[in-house]
Amino acid sequence: MKRQRKLGAVAAATALTLGLAACAGGASDNQSTSGGSGSLTFRSWSPIEQTTQQMIAAFKQANPDAKIDATIFNYPEYLVDLQTRAASNTMPDIVGLQPGALTQQYRANLMPLQDCAQKTWGADWQKKFYPIGIEQARMGNPAGDENFYTLPLLVQTVNLWANTKIFDEKHAQIPQTWDQLKATVNQLKGGEYAPFMLPAKDSWLRNVVFLQIANNIEPGLVYKAEDGSDSWTNPKLVEAFDYWGKLFTEGIAQKGAIGLDAYPTGANQFEAGNAAMIPLGAWWIQQSDPTKTGLPPLSEGMSGYQPFLFPTIPGGAAQPQLVGGIDVSLGIAKNTKNPDVACKVLTDWIAGAGAQKLINTFNDLPAVTGLNPEKFTSDKQKQIWTTLTSDWMPQVKYSRYLKTPQMDTALGDALSGIATGELTPQAAAAKVQAEQQKVNG
């Protein structure tokens, strides 16, 4: 997604209706039916309205009697709408969710999807998906609950991006180690751009940068601290907090980084050529969406960009560790009156004609393997797509999410405290550990 349409990058809620749309209520407004006909509601923050419309049109081409009422919100408004509908038992037939905390919040309102998946794709259906998507789809399920309450629609890596125009002009090399990162930032200083633009105002971005650092220092340790088998005060995690702080104290991030948001400001600045590097993720390839016109020069065919992994840390893993996972998943309301149609729509959008329309816009990476855009606008765009989907996504082992919103908040707050100098790495680790103990009971 255009990353944080959840942070307001999408215009206010937009409704699109094909055919005689269902009423604004949820599943209770639908008429019982089977096959590919019937009335459904879909609500989410992603994909964007224009793309969702294309996905619906693709499904309707093969199922002309289907009626789908889809409303795409910005993320905060969506959460309010979903909570309201769950409380009034008017859940949309199909809902967009994120893994872990958000899915678990509505688990009681959702139907298990493994039978739908098996009916559509066969007994080995899980092999269609990138492994991290299957793993995260059940993240936070109670012990012994092996149901899939959502299935991934889009996945992503978190990583860094380089402005190759600046790098080429300055004869700079994309950094692979921490020392190279510092050297490259120093080499690029003095221009009318930030060598390393860090939009540290956003908690989600602080967290994903930290998770890349932490996994490069001691792969997987952060998740052991989260489940209670280790501690956030482990010296290796204190070191990770310290390296986060070094981004500020060693002059790698630009001045005022803690006040810069990723969307829209940071992204707009990067696309305008005002930064040499920025930490974002695989979704940045959507800047080159060939269905759009008037793209900025750097985004046209991805001509001005190159993705790279967060540099290795001295004494840590020898190679950068891949962090990522689900962008958005889809669930079906337990009380839908059209479960067969909902299953047909959901699976079409994940791996059918609707999915092809979605991926043609480079909205993010598909959750299933082997699905590629029908059109590439440059060799570089195709090369980057191949790097993301064939080289990186199959190797993603570590999650970009923590399991609970409390820990997401605690980690983001601690990282903010380090960035502003209010907390030492040791104090930040202790605060996060204290919150973890509360969460784990």
XYZ file of C-alpha atoms in Angstrom:
441
model
C 0.000 0.000 0.000
C 1.070 3.569 -0.216
C 2.368 3.156 3.193
C 0.523 4.888 5.316
C -2.629 5.449 3.720
C -3.253 4.234 7.262
C -1.727 7.498 8.342
C -4.043 9.576 6.214
C -2.435 9.282 2.774
C -5.770 8.216 1.370
C -8.559 10.674 0.902
C -11.583 10.372 3.119
C -13.717 7.263 2.913
C -14.776 6.528 -0.636
C -17.604 4.214 -1.560
C -17.762 2.383 -4.854
C -20.723 0.272 -5.830
C -21.060 -2.043 -8.793
C -24.544 -3.090 -9.853
C -27.308 -2.764 -7.308
C -25.095 -2.466 -4.236
C -26.037 -3.762 -0.836
C -27.107 -1.297 1.805
C -24.545 0.304 4.056
C -25.207 -2.323 6.706
C -23.082 -5.449 6.934
C -23.806 -9.082 6.211
C -27.327 -8.846 7.599
C -28.332 -6.878 4.473
C -27.399 -9.709 2.088
C -29.675 -12.234 0.455
C -28.825 -15.912 0.702
C -27.374 -17.260 -2.543
C -24.720 -19.583 -3.948
C -22.219 -19.747 -6.792
C -20.912 -16.427 -8.098
C -24.043 -14.369 -7.601
C -25.221 -12.465 -4.574
C -24.632 -9.275 -2.675
C -21.522 -8.683 -0.560
C -19.933 -5.830 1.363
C -16.188 -5.190 1.543
C -14.544 -2.682 3.835
C -10.867 -1.992 4.316
C -8.167 0.670 4.159
C -6.341 -1.186 1.378
C -6.108 -1.559 -1.596
C -6.869 1.976 -2.675
C -10.302 2.708 -4.124
C -9.167 2.837 -7.753
C -7.448 -0.542 -7.508
C -10.323 -2.107 -5.569
C -12.688 -1.002 -8.323
C -10.537 -2.804 -10.899
C -10.525 -5.972 -8.762
C -14.303 -5.921 -8.445
C -14.729 -5.370 -12.176
C -12.465 -8.349 -12.908
C -14.537 -10.585 -10.630
C -17.817 -9.361 -12.114
C -16.632 -10.110 -15.616
C -16.757 -13.827 -14.754
C -19.626 -13.430 -12.268
C -21.938 -10.775 -13.726
C -24.676 -11.337 -11.141
C -22.413 -10.531 -8.204
C -22.966 -7.254 -6.399
C -20.121 -5.896 -4.269
C -20.403 -2.757 -2.164
C -16.859 -1.704 -1.275
C -15.853 1.184 0.952
C -12.210 2.146 1.363
C -11.383 4.304 4.390
C -8.229 5.864 5.655
C -6.849 3.618 8.364
C -7.947 5.382 11.579
C -11.507 5.809 10.277
C -11.571 2.182 9.208
C -10.724 0.981 12.711
C -13.626 3.000 14.146
C -16.045 1.709 11.507
C -14.981 -1.897 12.022
C -15.298 -1.663 15.788
C -18.761 -0.142 15.478
C -19.942 -2.806 13.063
C -18.565 -5.642 15.153
C -20.400 -4.292 18.196
C -23.685 -4.040 16.284
C -23.304 -7.427 14.563
C -23.195 -5.832 11.100
C -19.700 -6.909 10.093
C -18.860 -6.503 6.405
C -18.842 -9.814 4.531
C -15.173 -9.344 3.632
C -12.832 -7.294 5.820
C -9.263 -6.081 5.525
C -7.099 -6.866 8.547
C -3.503 -6.977 9.703
C -1.964 -10.036 11.354
C -1.701 -10.410 15.094
C -3.499 -7.915 17.280
C -6.064 -6.608 14.763
C -7.068 -10.067 13.550
C -7.268 -11.385 17.091
C -9.474 -8.479 18.140
C -12.123 -9.668 15.680
C -11.402 -13.410 15.694
C -14.795 -14.189 17.269
C -16.483 -12.390 14.347
C -14.582 -14.268 11.631
C -15.071 -17.657 10.010
C -12.103 -20.038 9.594
C -10.850 -19.958 6.006
C -8.876 -23.186 5.552
C -11.882 -25.029 4.081
C -12.414 -22.193 1.601
C -8.727 -22.322 0.662
C -8.676 -26.094 0.288
C -11.860 -26.112 -1.788
C -10.346 -23.523 -4.128
C -6.693 -24.539 -4.325
C -6.482 -28.126 -3.083
C -5.023 -29.859 -0.049
C -1.560 -28.338 -0.476
C -2.919 -24.797 -0.728
C -0.473 -23.384 1.826
C 2.380 -23.963 -0.630
C 0.927 -21.252 -2.884
C 1.850 -18.583 -0.331
C 5.146 -17.132 0.817
C 5.997 -18.910 4.100
C 6.043 -15.723 6.216
C 2.451 -14.995 5.159
C 1.214 -18.397 6.291
C 3.110 -18.055 9.559
C 1.774 -14.582 10.309
C -1.815 -15.405 9.310
C -2.205 -17.346 12.566
C -0.087 -15.019 14.698
C -1.643 -14.585 18.124
C -4.092 -17.494 17.856
C -4.798 -19.131 21.215
C -2.795 -22.271 21.955
C -4.208 -25.174 19.992
C -6.184 -22.983 17.562
C -4.818 -23.756 14.096
C -7.544 -21.937 12.163
C -6.820 -19.305 9.534
C -9.138 -16.398 10.287
C -7.569 -14.347 7.507
C -5.548 -15.101 4.409
C -2.818 -12.750 3.183
C -3.595 -10.550 0.194
C -0.328 -8.609 -0.031
C 3.093 -9.076 1.571
C 6.234 -6.971 1.816
C 9.783 -6.630 2.984
C 10.995 -3.681 5.013
C 14.291 -2.393 3.706
C 16.096 0.728 2.517
C 15.953 2.525 -0.815
C 18.712 4.442 -2.572
C 18.347 7.333 -4.993
C 20.679 5.955 -7.668
C 20.863 9.291 -9.473
C 22.576 10.839 -6.441
C 24.734 7.772 -5.855
C 25.903 7.772 -9.476
C 26.627 11.490 -9.489
C 28.698 11.209 -6.296
C 30.353 7.917 -7.293
C 29.069 6.449 -4.022
C 28.535 2.781 -3.241
C 25.386 1.424 -1.613
C 26.458 0.551 1.951
C 26.462 -3.054 3.116
C 27.911 -2.561 6.615
C 27.396 -0.042 9.392
C 30.835 1.489 8.849
C 30.101 1.828 5.142
C 26.791 3.499 5.995
C 28.574 6.126 8.106
C 31.205 6.646 5.422
C 28.600 6.995 2.670
C 26.582 9.511 4.702
C 29.742 11.587 5.246
C 30.577 11.354 1.545
C 27.125 12.605 0.570
C 26.930 15.482 3.038
C 26.977 19.049 1.789
C 24.434 18.714 -0.984
C 20.874 19.975 -1.188
C 19.523 16.657 0.006
C 19.618 14.475 3.103
C 22.125 11.636 2.802
C 19.952 9.412 5.021
C 16.383 10.613 5.494
C 14.833 9.046 8.592
C 11.104 9.849 9.084
C 11.276 9.036 12.782
C 8.041 10.760 13.805
C 6.059 7.629 12.976
C 6.070 4.835 15.533
C 5.624 2.136 12.880
C 8.739 3.309 11.047
C 10.808 3.542 14.222
C 9.794 -0.018 15.027
C 10.603 -1.543 11.640
C 14.027 0.121 11.536
C 14.745 -1.164 15.024
C 13.630 -4.693 14.098
C 16.051 -4.690 11.181
C 18.872 -3.572 13.476
C 17.967 -6.057 16.228
C 17.751 -9.009 13.862
C 21.057 -8.069 12.280
C 22.685 -8.083 15.745
C 21.099 -11.300 17.065
C 18.623 -12.897 14.653
C 15.303 -13.777 16.279
C 16.166 -12.585 19.793
C 13.565 -9.823 19.855
C 10.744 -12.370 19.431
C 12.112 -14.475 22.286
C 11.946 -11.379 24.468
C 8.382 -10.909 23.321
C 7.267 -14.432 24.230
C 9.043 -14.329 27.589
C 11.779 -16.862 26.881
C 14.324 -14.042 26.942
C 14.362 -10.394 28.016
C 14.424 -7.006 26.355
C 17.277 -6.218 28.745
C 19.467 -8.869 27.112
C 22.759 -7.087 26.275
C 22.245 -7.823 22.577
C 18.921 -5.982 22.565
C 20.407 -3.143 24.599
C 23.011 -2.984 21.835
C 20.220 -2.782 19.266
C 18.693 0.153 21.145
C 22.155 1.717 21.218
C 22.579 1.387 17.458
C 19.176 2.974 16.941
C 20.471 5.890 19.005
C 23.640 6.068 16.912
C 21.539 7.009 13.907
C 21.023 10.318 15.725
C 24.193 10.765 17.793
C 26.554 9.872 14.945
C 24.861 12.215 12.471
C 23.522 9.540 10.150
C 19.900 10.749 10.266
C 19.113 14.319 9.244
C 18.566 16.975 11.891
C 14.989 17.078 13.094
C 14.366 13.457 12.111
C 12.037 12.841 15.041
C 9.663 15.498 13.667
C 9.468 14.122 10.107
C 6.573 11.862 9.130
C 6.993 9.126 6.528
C 3.741 9.910 4.712
C 3.196 12.201 3.097
C 6.266 14.355 3.858
C 9.178 11.930 3.853
C 7.927 9.998 0.855
C 7.262 13.172 -1.109
C 10.721 14.509 -0.287
C 12.369 11.264 -1.378
C 10.409 11.105 -4.625
C 11.360 14.726 -5.316
C 15.039 13.786 -5.091
C 15.712 15.415 -1.723
C 17.254 12.342 -0.076
C 19.859 9.788 -1.072
C 18.546 6.995 1.196
C 15.345 6.284 3.124
C 14.062 3.293 5.136
C 10.701 2.183 3.730
C 9.815 -1.159 2.153
C 8.856 -3.174 -0.905
C 5.689 -1.133 -1.388
C 7.784 1.748 -2.750
C 7.725 0.034 -6.154
C 4.102 1.203 -6.471
C 5.492 4.670 -7.243
C 6.127 3.262 -10.737
C 2.528 2.056 -11.262
C 2.233 1.832 -15.075
C -1.530 2.434 -14.918
C -0.830 6.024 -13.864
C 0.366 8.947 -15.963
C 2.602 11.882 -15.146
C 4.950 9.993 -12.827
C 7.932 11.897 -11.383
C 11.186 11.187 -13.289
C 12.738 9.101 -10.511
C 9.646 6.874 -10.307
C 9.155 6.311 -14.028
C 10.059 2.655 -14.445
C 11.881 2.893 -11.061
C 14.668 4.631 -12.984
C 16.009 6.469 -9.936
C 15.779 3.817 -7.216
C 17.411 0.677 -5.901
C 16.321 -1.340 -2.844
C 18.907 -2.644 -0.394
C 18.912 -4.377 2.966
C 19.788 -2.708 6.239
C 23.585 -2.832 6.677
C 25.117 -5.447 8.924
C 26.213 -4.482 12.446
C 29.750 -5.142 13.784
C 29.789 -8.428 15.687
C 26.315 -9.392 14.468
C 25.057 -11.658 11.700
C 27.362 -11.957 8.710
C 24.537 -11.198 6.270
C 21.565 -8.820 6.542
C 18.468 -10.523 7.901
C 15.211 -10.174 6.013
C 12.304 -8.647 7.941
C 8.777 -8.310 6.577
C 5.453 -10.069 6.322
C 1.810 -9.394 5.583
C 0.744 -5.970 4.376
C -2.994 -6.665 4.403
C -5.064 -9.827 4.894
C -8.678 -10.604 4.114
C -11.223 -12.216 6.432
C -14.856 -13.273 6.040
C -17.512 -12.464 8.626
C -18.825 -15.470 10.510
C -22.391 -14.293 10.024
C -22.212 -13.690 6.272
C -25.248 -15.007 4.440
C -23.175 -15.647 1.338
C -20.120 -17.633 2.490
C -19.625 -19.363 -0.866
C -19.642 -16.106 -2.784
C -17.398 -14.455 -0.196
C -14.933 -17.337 -0.513
C -15.000 -17.002 -4.279
C -14.318 -13.262 -4.127
C -11.598 -13.559 -1.492
C -9.677 -16.256 -3.353
C -10.071 -14.429 -6.669
C -8.579 -11.282 -5.180
C -5.685 -13.264 -3.703
C -4.781 -15.437 -6.691
C -7.262 -14.952 -9.542
C -8.312 -12.321 -12.067
C -8.808 -9.733 -9.341
C -5.349 -10.450 -7.984
C -3.874 -9.869 -11.422
C -5.477 -6.428 -11.594
C -4.140 -5.662 -8.126
C -0.588 -6.708 -8.966
C -0.649 -4.888 -12.314
C -0.622 -1.667 -10.270
C 2.467 -2.778 -8.281
C 0.404 -1.990 -5.157
C 2.720 -4.224 -3.107
C 3.948 -7.802 -3.446
C 1.472 -10.650 -3.990
C 0.934 -13.065 -1.112
C 1.136 -16.007 -3.531
C 4.234 -16.965 -5.462
C 4.497 -16.790 -9.237
C 2.072 -13.879 -9.717
C 3.690 -11.080 -11.723
C 2.499 -7.870 -13.379
C 1.408 -8.267 -16.981
C 3.398 -5.202 -17.984
C 6.800 -3.862 -16.954
C 7.739 -0.388 -18.112
C 11.508 -0.839 -17.870
C 14.169 -3.484 -17.364
C 15.049 -1.870 -14.045
C 11.483 -2.084 -12.790
C 11.435 -5.784 -13.690
C 14.820 -6.338 -12.032
C 13.640 -4.714 -8.806
C 10.392 -6.709 -8.869
C 12.408 -9.927 -9.264
C 14.689 -8.975 -6.383
C 11.717 -8.346 -4.117
C 9.569 -11.336 -5.075
C 12.084 -14.039 -6.018
C 15.218 -13.211 -4.036
C 13.917 -11.611 -0.847
C 10.336 -12.626 -0.021
C 10.974 -16.403 0.043
C 13.764 -15.739 2.566
C 11.839 -13.462 4.935
C 12.094 -15.112 8.339
C 11.466 -12.320 10.828
C 8.253 -10.402 11.376
C 7.907 -6.647 10.998
C 5.149 -6.813 13.624
C 5.035 -7.432 17.331
C 2.126 -9.535 18.539
C 0.258 -6.971 20.610
C -0.602 -3.278 20.223
C 0.696 -2.657 23.750
C 4.185 -3.793 22.762
C 4.093 -1.918 19.457
C 3.365 1.222 21.469
C 5.918 0.479 24.174
C 8.696 -0.133 21.664
C 7.845 2.942 19.606
C 7.778 5.137 22.696
C 11.122 3.793 23.914
C 12.732 4.450 20.534
C 11.338 7.981 20.557
C 12.849 8.508 24.002
C 16.262 7.429 22.748
C 15.989 9.643 19.676
C 15.243 12.719 21.796
C 17.883 11.892 24.391
C 15.333 11.330 27.141
C 16.226 7.652 27.549
C 19.475 5.720 27.487
C 19.468 2.380 25.656
C 19.517 0.607 29.021
C 16.559 2.604 30.345
C 14.623 2.083 27.128
C 15.188 -1.673 27.302
C 14.041 -1.748 30.923
C 10.843 0.178 30.117
C 9.984 -2.164 27.249
C 10.690 -5.205 29.428
C 8.442 -3.861 32.181
C 5.598 -3.484 29.708
C 6.275 -6.946 28.299
C 5.899 -8.447 31.760
C 2.522 -6.742 32.106
C 1.388 -8.081 28.735
C 2.592 -11.611 29.438
C 1.106 -11.579 32.930
